[in-house]
mmCIF file of C-alpha atoms and ligand atoms in Angstrom:
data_model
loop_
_atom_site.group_PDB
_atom_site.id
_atom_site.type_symbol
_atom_site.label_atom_id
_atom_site.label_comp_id
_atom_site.label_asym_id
_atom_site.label_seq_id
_atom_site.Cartn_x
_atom_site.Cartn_y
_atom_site.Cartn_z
ATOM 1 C CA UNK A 733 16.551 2.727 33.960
ATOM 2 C CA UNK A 734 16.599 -1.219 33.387
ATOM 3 C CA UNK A 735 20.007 -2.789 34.264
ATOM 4 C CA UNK A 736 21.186 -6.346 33.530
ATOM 5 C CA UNK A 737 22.788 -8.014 35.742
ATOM 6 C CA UNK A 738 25.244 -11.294 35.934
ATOM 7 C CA UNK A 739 28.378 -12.946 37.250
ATOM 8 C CA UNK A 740 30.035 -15.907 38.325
ATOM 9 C CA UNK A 741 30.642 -17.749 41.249
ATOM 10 C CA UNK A 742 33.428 -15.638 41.982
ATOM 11 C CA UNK A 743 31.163 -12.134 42.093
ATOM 12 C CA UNK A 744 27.703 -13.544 43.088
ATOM 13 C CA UNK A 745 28.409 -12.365 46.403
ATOM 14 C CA UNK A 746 28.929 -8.765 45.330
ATOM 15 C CA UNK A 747 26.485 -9.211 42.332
ATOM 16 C CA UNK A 748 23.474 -9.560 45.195
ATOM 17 C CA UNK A 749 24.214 -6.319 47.177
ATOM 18 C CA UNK A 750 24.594 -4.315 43.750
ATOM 19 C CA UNK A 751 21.206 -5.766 42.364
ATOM 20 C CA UNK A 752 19.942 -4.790 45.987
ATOM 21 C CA UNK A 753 21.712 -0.911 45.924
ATOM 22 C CA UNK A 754 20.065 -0.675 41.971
ATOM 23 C CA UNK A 755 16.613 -0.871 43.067
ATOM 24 C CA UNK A 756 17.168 1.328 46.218
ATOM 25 C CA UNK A 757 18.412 3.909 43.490
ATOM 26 C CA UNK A 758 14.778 3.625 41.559
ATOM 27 C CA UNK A 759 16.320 0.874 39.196
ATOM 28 C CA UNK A 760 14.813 -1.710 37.009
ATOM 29 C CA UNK A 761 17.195 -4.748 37.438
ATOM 30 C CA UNK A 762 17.003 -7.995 34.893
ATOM 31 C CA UNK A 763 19.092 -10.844 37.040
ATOM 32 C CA UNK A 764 20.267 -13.324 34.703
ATOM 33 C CA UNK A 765 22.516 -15.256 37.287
ATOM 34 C CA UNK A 766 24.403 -16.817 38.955
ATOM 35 C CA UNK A 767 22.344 -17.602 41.988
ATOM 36 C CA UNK A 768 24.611 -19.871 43.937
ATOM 37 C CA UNK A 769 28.120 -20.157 44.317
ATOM 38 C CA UNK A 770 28.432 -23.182 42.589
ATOM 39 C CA UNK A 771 31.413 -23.125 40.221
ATOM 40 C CA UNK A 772 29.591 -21.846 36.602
ATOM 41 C CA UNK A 773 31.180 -20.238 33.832
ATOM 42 C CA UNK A 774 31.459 -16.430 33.049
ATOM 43 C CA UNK A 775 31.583 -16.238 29.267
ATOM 44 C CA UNK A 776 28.185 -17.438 29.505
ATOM 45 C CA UNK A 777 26.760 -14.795 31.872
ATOM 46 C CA UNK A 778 28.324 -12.485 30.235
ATOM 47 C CA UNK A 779 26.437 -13.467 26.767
ATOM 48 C CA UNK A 780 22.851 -13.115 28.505
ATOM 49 C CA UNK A 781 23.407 -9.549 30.098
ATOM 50 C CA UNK A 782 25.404 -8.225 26.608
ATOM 51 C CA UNK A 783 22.470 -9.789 24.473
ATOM 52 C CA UNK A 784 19.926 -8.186 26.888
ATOM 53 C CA UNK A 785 22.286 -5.105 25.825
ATOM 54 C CA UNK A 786 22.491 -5.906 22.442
ATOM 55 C CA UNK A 787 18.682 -6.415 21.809
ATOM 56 C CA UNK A 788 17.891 -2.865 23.839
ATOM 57 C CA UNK A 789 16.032 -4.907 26.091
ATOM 58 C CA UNK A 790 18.078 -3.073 28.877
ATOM 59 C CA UNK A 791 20.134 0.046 28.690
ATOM 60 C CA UNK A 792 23.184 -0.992 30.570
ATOM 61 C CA UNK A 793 24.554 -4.034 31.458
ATOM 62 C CA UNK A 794 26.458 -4.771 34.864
ATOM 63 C CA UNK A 795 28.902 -8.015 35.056
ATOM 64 C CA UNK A 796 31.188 -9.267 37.911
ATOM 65 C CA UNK A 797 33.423 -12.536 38.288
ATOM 66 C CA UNK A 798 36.474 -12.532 40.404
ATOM 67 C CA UNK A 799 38.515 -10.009 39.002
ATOM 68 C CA UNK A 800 36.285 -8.522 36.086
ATOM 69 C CA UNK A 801 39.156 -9.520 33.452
ATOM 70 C CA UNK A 802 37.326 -12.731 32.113
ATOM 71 C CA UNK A 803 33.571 -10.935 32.084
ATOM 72 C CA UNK A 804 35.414 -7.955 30.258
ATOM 73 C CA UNK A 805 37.591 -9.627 27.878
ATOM 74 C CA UNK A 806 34.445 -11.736 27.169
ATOM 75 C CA UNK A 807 31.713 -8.724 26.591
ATOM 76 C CA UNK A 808 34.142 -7.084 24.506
ATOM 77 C CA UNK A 809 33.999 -10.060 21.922
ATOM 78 C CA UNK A 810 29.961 -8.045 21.596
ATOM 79 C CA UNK A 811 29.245 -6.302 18.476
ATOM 80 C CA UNK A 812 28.047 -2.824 19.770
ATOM 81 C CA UNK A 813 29.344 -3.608 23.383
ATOM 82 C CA UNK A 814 31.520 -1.598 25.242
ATOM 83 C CA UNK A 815 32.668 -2.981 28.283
ATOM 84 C CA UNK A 816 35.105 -1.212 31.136
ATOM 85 C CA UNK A 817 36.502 -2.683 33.763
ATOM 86 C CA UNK A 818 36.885 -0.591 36.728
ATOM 87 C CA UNK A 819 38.479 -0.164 40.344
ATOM 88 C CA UNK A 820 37.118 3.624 40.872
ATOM 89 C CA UNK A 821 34.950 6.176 40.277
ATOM 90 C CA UNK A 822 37.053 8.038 38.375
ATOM 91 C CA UNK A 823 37.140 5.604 35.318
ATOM 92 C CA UNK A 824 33.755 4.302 35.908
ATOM 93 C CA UNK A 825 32.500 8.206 35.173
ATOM 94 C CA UNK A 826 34.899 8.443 32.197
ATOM 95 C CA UNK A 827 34.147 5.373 30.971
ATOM 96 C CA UNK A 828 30.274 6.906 30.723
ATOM 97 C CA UNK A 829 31.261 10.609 29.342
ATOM 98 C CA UNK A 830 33.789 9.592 27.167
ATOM 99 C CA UNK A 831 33.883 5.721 26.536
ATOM 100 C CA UNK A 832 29.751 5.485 26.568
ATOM 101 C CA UNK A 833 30.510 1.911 28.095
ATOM 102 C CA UNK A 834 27.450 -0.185 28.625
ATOM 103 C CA UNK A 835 28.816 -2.816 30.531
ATOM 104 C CA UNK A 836 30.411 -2.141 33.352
ATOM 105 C CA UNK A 837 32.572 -4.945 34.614
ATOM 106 C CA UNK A 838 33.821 -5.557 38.591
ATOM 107 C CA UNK A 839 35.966 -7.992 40.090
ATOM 108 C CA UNK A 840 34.093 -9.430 42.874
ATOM 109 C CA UNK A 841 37.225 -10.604 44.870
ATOM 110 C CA UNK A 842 39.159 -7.417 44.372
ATOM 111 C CA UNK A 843 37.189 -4.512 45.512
ATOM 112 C CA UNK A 844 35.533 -3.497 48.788
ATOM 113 C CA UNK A 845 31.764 -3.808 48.785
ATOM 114 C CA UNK A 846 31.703 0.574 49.448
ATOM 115 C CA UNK A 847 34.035 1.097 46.647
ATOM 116 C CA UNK A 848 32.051 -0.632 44.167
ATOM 117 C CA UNK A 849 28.608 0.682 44.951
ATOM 118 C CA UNK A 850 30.600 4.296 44.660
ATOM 119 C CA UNK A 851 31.699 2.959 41.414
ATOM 120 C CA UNK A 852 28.428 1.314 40.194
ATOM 121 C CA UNK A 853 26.160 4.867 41.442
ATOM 122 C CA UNK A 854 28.681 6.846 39.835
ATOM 123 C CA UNK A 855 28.416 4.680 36.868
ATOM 124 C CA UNK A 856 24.508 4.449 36.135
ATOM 125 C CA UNK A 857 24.306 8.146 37.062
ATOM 126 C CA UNK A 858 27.000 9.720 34.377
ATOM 127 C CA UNK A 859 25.543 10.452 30.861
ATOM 128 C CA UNK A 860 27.551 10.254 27.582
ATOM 129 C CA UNK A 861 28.745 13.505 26.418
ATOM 130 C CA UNK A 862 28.739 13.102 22.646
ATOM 131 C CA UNK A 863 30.494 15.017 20.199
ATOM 132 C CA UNK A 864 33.770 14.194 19.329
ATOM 133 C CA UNK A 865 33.419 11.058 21.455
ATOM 134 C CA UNK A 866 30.854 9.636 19.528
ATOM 135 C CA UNK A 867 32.907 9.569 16.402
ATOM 136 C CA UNK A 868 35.706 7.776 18.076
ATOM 137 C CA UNK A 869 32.928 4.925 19.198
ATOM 138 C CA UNK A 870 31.948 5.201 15.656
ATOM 139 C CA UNK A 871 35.641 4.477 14.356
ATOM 140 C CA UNK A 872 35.528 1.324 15.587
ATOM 141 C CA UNK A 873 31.442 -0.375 15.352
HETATM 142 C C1 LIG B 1554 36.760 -17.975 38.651
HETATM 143 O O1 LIG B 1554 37.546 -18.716 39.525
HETATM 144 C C2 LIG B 1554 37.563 -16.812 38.091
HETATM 145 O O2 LIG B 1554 38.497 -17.270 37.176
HETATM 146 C C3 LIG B 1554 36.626 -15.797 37.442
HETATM 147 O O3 LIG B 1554 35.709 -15.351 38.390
HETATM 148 C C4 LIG B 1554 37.259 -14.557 36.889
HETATM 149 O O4 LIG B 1554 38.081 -13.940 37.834
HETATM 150 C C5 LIG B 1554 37.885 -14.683 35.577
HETATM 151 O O5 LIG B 1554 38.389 -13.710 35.003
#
């Protein structure tokens, strides 16, 4: 699968090892940034990785600043993006089956680095289920 990926400053850190743990997986990963942790800011990483989205130039889209809050509230503002913002596996797999989220979003400075690679493989690994799901999506596109 191809995956963008992005963050700020504040999830750069955690943004490397999950861009390392996507490829290990068999992933395709587009990086769009940051690189350093030089104070940047998140509503514009989150456009490049929802446009990569948007445009079907990647299936999924992965974002993480310090909490997740700004990169979510900010892909949500994305026609035809679907962003969740978890803290474990359980939503990140619901937000898949039920939600078909494709953006996940992570806060950097909140989780552990094992938690979120169990929430990011968990993630990229659930399928949408369809159904009566996808007419709730549909409700509001
Ligand atoms: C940056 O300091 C911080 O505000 C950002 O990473 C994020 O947590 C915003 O929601």
């Amino acid at each position: 699968m191809k995956i963008a990926i992005g963050s700020d400053h504040g999830g750069v850190d955690m943004k490397d090892i999950v861009v390392v743990y996507l490829k290990e997986l068999g992933h395709t990963v587009m990086d769009a940034g940051c690189f350093t942790k030089d104070s940047v800011d998140y509503p514009d990483f989150a456009e490049k990785v929802c446009t990569s989205v948007q445009e079907e130039e990647c299936e999924l889209g992965i974002l993480v600043c310090g909490t997740g809050i700004g990169m979510s509230i900010a892909a949500n503002r994305h026609r035809f993006i679907r962003a969740a913002l978890c803290h474990e596996a359980y939503t990140a797999r619901m937000s898949r089956q039920h939600n078909n989220a494709n953006i996940l979003c992570l806060g950097g400075r909140v989780l552990g680095i094992e938690i979120a690679l169990d929430i990011v493989g968990t993630w990229v690994e659930t399928p949408f289920e369809g159904g009566r799901h996808q007419r709730r999506i549909e409700m509001f596109s």
